[in-house]
PDB file of C-alpha atoms in Angstrom:
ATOM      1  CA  UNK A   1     174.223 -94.729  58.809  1.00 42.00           C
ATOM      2  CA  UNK A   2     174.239 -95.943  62.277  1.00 41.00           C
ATOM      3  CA  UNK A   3     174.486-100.174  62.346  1.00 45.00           C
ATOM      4  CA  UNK A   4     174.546-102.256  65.353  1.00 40.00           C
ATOM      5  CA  UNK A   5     177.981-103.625  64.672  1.00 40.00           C
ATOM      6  CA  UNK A   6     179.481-100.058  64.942  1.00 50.00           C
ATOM      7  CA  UNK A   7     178.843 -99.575  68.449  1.00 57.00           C
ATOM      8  CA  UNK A   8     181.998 -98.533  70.422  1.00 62.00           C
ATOM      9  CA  UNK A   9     182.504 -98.724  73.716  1.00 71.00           C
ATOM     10  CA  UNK A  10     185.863 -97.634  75.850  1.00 69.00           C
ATOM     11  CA  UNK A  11     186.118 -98.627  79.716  1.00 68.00           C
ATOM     12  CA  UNK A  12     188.526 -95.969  81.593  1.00 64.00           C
ATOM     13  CA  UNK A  13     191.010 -96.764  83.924  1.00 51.00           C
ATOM     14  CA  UNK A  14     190.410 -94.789  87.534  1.00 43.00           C
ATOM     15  CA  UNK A  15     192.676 -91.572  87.668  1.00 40.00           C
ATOM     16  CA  UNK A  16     194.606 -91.151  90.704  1.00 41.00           C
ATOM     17  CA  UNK A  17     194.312 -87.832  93.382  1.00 44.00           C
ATOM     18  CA  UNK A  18     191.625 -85.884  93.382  1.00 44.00           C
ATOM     19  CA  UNK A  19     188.869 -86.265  90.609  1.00 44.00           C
ATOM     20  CA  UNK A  20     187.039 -83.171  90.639  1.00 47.00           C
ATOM     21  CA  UNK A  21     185.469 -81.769  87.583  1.00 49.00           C
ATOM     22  CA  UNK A  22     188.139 -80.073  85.507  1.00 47.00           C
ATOM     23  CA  UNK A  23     187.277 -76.497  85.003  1.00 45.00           C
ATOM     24  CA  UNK A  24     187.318 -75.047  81.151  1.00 41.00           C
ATOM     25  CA  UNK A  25     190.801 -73.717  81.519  1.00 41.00           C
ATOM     26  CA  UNK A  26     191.936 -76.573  82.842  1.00 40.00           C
ATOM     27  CA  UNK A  27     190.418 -78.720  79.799  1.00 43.00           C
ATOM     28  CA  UNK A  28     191.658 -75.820  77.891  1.00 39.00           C
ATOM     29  CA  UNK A  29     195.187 -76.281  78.988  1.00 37.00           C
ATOM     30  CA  UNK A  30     195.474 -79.634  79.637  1.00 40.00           C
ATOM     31  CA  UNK A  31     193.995 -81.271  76.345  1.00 40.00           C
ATOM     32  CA  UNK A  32     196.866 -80.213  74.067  1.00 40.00           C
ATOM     33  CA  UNK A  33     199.543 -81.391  76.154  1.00 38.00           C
ATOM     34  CA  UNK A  34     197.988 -84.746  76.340  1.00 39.00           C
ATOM     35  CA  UNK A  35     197.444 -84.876  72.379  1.00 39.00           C
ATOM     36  CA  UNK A  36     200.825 -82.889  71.256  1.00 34.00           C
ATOM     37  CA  UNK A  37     202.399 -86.436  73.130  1.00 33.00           C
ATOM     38  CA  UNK A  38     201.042 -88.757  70.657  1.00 34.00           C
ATOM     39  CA  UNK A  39     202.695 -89.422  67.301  1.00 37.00           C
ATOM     40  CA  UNK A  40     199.430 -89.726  65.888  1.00 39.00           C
ATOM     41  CA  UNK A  41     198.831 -85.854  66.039  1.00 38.00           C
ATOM     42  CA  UNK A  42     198.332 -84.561  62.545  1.00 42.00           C
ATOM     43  CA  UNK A  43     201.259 -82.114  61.653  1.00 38.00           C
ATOM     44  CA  UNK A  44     199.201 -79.177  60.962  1.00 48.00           C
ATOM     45  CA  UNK A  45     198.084 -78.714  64.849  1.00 52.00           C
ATOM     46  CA  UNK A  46     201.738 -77.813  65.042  1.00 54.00           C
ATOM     47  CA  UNK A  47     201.522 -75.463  62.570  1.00 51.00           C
ATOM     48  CA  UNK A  48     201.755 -71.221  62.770  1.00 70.00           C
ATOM     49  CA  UNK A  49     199.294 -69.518  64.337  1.00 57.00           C
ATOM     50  CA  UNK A  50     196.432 -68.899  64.484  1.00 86.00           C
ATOM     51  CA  UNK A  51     195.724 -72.264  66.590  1.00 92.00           C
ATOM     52  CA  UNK A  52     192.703 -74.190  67.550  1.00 95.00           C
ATOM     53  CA  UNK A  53     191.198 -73.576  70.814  1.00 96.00           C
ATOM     54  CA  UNK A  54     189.580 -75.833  72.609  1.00 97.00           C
ATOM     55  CA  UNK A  55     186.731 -74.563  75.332  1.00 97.00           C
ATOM     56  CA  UNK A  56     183.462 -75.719  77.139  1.00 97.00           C
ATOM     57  CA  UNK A  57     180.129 -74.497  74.774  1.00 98.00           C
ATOM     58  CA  UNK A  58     177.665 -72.454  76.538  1.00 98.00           C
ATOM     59  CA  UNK A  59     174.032 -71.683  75.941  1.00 98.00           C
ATOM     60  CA  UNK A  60     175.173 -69.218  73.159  1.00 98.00           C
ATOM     61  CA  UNK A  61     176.652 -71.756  71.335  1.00 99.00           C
ATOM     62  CA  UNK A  62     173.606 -74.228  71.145  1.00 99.00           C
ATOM     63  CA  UNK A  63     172.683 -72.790  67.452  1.00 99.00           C
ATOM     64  CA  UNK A  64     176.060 -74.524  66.419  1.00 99.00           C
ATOM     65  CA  UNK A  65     176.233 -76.949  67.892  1.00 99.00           C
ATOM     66  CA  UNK A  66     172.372 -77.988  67.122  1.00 99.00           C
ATOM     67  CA  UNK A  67     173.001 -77.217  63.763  1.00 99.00           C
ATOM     68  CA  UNK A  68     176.668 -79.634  63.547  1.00 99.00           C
ATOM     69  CA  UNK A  69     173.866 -82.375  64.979  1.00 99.00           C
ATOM     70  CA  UNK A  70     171.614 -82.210  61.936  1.00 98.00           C
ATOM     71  CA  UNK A  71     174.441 -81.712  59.466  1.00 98.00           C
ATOM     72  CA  UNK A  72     175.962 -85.089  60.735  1.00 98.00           C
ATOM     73  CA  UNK A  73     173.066 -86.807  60.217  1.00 97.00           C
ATOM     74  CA  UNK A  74     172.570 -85.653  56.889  1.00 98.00           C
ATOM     75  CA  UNK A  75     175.975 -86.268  56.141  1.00 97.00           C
ATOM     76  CA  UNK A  76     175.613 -89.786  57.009  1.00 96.00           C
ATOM     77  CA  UNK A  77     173.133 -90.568  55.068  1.00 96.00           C
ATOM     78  CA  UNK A  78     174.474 -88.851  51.872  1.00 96.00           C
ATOM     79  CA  UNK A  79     177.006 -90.942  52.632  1.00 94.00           C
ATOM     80  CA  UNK A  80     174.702 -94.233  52.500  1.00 93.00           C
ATOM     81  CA  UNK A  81     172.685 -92.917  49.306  1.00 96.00           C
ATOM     82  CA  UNK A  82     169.827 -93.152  51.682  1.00 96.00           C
ATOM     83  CA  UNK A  83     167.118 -89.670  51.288  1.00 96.00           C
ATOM     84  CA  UNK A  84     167.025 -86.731  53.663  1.00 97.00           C
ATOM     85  CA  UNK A  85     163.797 -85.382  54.693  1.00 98.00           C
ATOM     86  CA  UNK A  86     164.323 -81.603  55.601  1.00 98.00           C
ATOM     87  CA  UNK A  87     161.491 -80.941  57.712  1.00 98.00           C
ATOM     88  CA  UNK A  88     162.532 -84.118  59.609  1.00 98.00           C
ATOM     89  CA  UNK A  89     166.211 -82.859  59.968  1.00 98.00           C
ATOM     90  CA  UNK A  90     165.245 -79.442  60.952  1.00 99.00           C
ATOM     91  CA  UNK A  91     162.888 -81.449  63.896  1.00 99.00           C
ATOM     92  CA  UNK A  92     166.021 -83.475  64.648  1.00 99.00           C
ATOM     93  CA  UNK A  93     168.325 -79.761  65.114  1.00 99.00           C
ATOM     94  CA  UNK A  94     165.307 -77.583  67.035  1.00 99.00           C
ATOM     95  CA  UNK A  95     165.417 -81.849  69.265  1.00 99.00           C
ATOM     96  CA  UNK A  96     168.902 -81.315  70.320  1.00 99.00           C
ATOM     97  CA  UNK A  97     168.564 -77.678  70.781  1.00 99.00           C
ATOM     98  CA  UNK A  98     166.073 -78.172  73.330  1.00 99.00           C
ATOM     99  CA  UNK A  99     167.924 -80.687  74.927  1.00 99.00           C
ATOM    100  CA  UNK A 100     170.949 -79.092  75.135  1.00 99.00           C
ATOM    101  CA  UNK A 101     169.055 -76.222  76.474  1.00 98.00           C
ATOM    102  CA  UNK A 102     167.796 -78.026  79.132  1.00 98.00           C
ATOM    103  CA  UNK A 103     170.982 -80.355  79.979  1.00 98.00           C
ATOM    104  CA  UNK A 104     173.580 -77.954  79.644  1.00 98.00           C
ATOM    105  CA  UNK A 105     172.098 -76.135  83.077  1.00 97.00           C
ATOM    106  CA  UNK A 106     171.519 -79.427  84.887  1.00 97.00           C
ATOM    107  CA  UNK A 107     174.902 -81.476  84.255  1.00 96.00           C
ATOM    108  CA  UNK A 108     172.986 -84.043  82.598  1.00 97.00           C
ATOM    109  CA  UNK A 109     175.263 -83.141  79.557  1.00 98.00           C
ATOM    110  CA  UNK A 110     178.148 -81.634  78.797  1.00 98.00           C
ATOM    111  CA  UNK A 111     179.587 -80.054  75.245  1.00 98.00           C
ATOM    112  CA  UNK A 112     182.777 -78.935  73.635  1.00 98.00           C
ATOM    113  CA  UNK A 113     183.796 -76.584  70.368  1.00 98.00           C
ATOM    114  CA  UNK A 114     186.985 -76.075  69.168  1.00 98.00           C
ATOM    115  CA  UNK A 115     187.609 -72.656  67.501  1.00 97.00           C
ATOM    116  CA  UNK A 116     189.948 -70.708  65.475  1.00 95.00           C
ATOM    117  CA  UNK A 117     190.079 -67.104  65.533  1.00 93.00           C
ATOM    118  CA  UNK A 118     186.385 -67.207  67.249  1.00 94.00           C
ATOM    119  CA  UNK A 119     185.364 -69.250  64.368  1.00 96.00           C
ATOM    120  CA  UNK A 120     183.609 -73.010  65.641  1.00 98.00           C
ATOM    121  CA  UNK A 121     185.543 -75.219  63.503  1.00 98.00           C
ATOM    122  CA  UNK A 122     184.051 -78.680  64.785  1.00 98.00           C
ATOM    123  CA  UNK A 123     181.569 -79.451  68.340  1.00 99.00           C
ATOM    124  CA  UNK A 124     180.867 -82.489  70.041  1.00 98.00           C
ATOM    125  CA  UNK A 125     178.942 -84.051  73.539  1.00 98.00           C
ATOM    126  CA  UNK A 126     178.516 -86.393  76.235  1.00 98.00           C
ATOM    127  CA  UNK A 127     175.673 -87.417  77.777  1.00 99.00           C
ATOM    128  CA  UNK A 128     175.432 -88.923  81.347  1.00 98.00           C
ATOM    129  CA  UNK A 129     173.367 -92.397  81.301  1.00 98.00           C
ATOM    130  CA  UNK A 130     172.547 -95.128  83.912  1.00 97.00           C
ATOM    131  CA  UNK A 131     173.305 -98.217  82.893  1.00 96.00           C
ATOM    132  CA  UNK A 132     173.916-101.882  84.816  1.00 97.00           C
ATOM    133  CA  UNK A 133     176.697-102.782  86.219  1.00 97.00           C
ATOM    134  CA  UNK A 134     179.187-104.964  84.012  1.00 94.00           C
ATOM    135  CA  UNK A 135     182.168-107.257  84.949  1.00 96.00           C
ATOM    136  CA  UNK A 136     184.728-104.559  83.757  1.00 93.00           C
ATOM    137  CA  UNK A 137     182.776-101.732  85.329  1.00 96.00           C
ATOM    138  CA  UNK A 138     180.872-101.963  88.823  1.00 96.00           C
ATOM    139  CA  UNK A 139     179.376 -98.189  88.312  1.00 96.00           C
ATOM    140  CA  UNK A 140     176.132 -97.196  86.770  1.00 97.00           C
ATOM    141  CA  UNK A 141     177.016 -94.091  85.101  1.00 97.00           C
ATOM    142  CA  UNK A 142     177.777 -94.344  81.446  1.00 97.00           C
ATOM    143  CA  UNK A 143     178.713 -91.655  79.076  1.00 98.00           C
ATOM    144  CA  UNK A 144     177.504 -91.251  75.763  1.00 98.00           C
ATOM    145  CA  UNK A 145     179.727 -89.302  73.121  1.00 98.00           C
ATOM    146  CA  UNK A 146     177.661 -87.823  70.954  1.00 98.00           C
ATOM    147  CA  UNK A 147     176.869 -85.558  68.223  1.00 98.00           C
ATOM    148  CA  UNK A 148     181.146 -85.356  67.039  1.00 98.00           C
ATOM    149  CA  UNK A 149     181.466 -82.958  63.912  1.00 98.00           C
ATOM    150  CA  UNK A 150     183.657 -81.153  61.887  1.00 98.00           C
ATOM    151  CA  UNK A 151     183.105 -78.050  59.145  1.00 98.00           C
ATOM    152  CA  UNK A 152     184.703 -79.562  56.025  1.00 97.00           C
ATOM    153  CA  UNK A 153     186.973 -76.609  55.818  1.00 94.00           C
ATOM    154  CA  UNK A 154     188.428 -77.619  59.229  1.00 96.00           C
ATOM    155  CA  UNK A 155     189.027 -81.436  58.460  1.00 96.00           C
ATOM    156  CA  UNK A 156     192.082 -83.780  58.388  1.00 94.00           C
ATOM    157  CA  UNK A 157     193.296 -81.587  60.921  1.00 94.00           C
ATOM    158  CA  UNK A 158     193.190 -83.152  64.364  1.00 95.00           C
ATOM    159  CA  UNK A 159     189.707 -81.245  65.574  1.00 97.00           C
ATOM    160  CA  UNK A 160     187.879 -84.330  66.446  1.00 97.00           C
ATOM    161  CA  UNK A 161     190.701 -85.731  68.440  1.00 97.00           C
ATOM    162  CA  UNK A 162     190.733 -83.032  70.347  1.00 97.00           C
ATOM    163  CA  UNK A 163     186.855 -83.276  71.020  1.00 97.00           C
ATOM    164  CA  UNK A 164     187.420 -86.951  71.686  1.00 98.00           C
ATOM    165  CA  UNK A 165     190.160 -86.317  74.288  1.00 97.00           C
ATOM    166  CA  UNK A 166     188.107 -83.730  75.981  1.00 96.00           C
ATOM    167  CA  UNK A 167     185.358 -85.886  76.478  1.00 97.00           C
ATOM    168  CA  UNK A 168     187.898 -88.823  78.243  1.00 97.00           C
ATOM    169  CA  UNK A 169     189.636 -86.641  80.408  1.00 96.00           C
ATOM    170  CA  UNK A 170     186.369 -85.095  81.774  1.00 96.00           C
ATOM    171  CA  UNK A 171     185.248 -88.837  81.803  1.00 97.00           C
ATOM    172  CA  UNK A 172     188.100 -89.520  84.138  1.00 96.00           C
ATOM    173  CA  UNK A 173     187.613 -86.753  86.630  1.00 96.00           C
ATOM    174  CA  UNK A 174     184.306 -87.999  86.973  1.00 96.00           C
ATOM    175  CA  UNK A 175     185.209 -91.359  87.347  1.00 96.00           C
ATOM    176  CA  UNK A 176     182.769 -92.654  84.547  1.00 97.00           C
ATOM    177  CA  UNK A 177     184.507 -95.559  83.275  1.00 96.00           C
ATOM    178  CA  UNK A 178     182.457 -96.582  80.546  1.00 97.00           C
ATOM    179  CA  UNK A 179     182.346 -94.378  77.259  1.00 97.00           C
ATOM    180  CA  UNK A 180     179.637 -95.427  73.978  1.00 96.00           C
ATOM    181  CA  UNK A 181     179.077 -94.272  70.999  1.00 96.00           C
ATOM    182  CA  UNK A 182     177.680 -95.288  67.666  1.00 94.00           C
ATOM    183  CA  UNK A 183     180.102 -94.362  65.252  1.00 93.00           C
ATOM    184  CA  UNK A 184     179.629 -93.484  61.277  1.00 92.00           C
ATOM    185  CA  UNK A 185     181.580 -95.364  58.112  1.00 90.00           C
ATOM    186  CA  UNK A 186     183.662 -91.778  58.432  1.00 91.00           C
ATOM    187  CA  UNK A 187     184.175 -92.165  62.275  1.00 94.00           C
ATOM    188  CA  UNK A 188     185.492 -95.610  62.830  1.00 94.00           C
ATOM    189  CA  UNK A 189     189.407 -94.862  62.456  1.00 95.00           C
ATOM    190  CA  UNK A 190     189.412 -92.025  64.908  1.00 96.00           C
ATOM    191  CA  UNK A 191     187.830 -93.526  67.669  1.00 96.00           C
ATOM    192  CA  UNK A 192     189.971 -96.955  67.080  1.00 96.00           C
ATOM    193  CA  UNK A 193     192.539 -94.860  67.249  1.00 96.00           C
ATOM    194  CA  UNK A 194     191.534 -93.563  70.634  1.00 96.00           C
ATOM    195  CA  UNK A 195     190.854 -96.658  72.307  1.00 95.00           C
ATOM    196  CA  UNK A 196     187.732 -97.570  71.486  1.00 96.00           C
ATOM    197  CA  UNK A 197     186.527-101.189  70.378  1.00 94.00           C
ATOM    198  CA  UNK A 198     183.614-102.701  68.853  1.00 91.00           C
ATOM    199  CA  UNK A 199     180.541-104.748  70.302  1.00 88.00           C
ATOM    200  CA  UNK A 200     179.391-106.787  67.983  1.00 84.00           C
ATOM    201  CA  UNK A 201     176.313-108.069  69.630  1.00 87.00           C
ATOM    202  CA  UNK A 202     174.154-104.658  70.455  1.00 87.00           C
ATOM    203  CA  UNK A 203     171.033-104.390  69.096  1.00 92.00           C
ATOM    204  CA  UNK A 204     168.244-101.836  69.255  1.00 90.00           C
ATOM    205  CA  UNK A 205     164.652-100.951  68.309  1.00 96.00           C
ATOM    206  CA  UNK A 206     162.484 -98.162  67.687  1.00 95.00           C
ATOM    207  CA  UNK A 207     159.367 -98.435  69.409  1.00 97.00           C
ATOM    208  CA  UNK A 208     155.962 -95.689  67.834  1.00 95.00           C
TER     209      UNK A 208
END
């Protein structure tokens, strides 16, 4: 259940050299070294083979990750005893489908799976946003995370970190320095844990 008081937001310190957009190797690559320095790694990413990958999505993976969108949603509200309307969740997947269909070609978004064996064991995305200027960040660009979700047999296991950090470093090559989200109950530790704080104050409305 998404509340006002569980909107995150993290503002980015600028990188230094050259901030090009990391390519999917380089995500690839770099991504594990950055989380294999934290103690807060969970042990099993250290584990035997096989490992998780981490890699860009493409337009073959929009199924999935359209499919994690509507399954977060419905876990969510499971969550908050609160009903699920099925032909409203499959409007919300076939939604994001279309969007990502469209975004994924422009740069208007960007998405990430991480997979073992072949196998998409948790997806997530950012969305590119313009936004007013604030006192700890004189750009317009904001980016949205998005849409962060694990298969249950894949949990406890580190897979949304690594979405997380994906989404931060490619934040940082970009020089977006503002990062938002709206977080579930289930959410809350892991982006604390990644830098994230609460704003108490949003609001928002739906308009017909």
């Amino acid at each position: 259940m998404e509340r006002p008081g569980y909107r995150y937001c993290r503002c980015l310190r600028p990188v230094s050299g050259s901030c090009t957009r990391p390519t999917t190797k380089e995500l690839t690559v770099c991504i594990p070294r950055i989380l294999t320095r934290g103690d807060d790694l969970p042990m099993t990413l250290n584990s035997k083979p096989p490992p998780y990958i981490l890699r860009e999505a493409t337009a073959a993976d929009i199924p999935t990750l359209a499919r994690h969108h509507r399954r977060m949603f419905e876990e969510i509200r499971h969550a908050g005893h609160e009903p699920v309307d099925p032909a409203r969740m499959a409007a919300v997947e076939k939604a994001y489908a279309d969007k990502l269909d469209r975004e994924l070609k422009t740069g208007t978004c960007s998405a990430w799976v991480v997979e073992r064996e072949g196998i998409i064991a948790a997806s997530g995305g950012m969305s590119r946003l313009q936004n007013v200027p604030v006192p700890e960040d004189l750009g317009c660009t904001v980016a949205l995370l998005h849409s962060v979700y694990t298969e249950p047999g894949h949990r406890r296991r580190g897979c949304a970190g690594i979405i997380v950090r994906a989404v931060l470093l490619h934040c940082q090559h970009e020089e977006i320095h503002r990062v938002q989200l709206v977080a579930s109950d289930a959410g809350l530790p892991l982006y604390a844990a990644n830098g994230f704080s609460l704003i108490p104050n949003m609001m928002r409305r739906f308009l017909p």
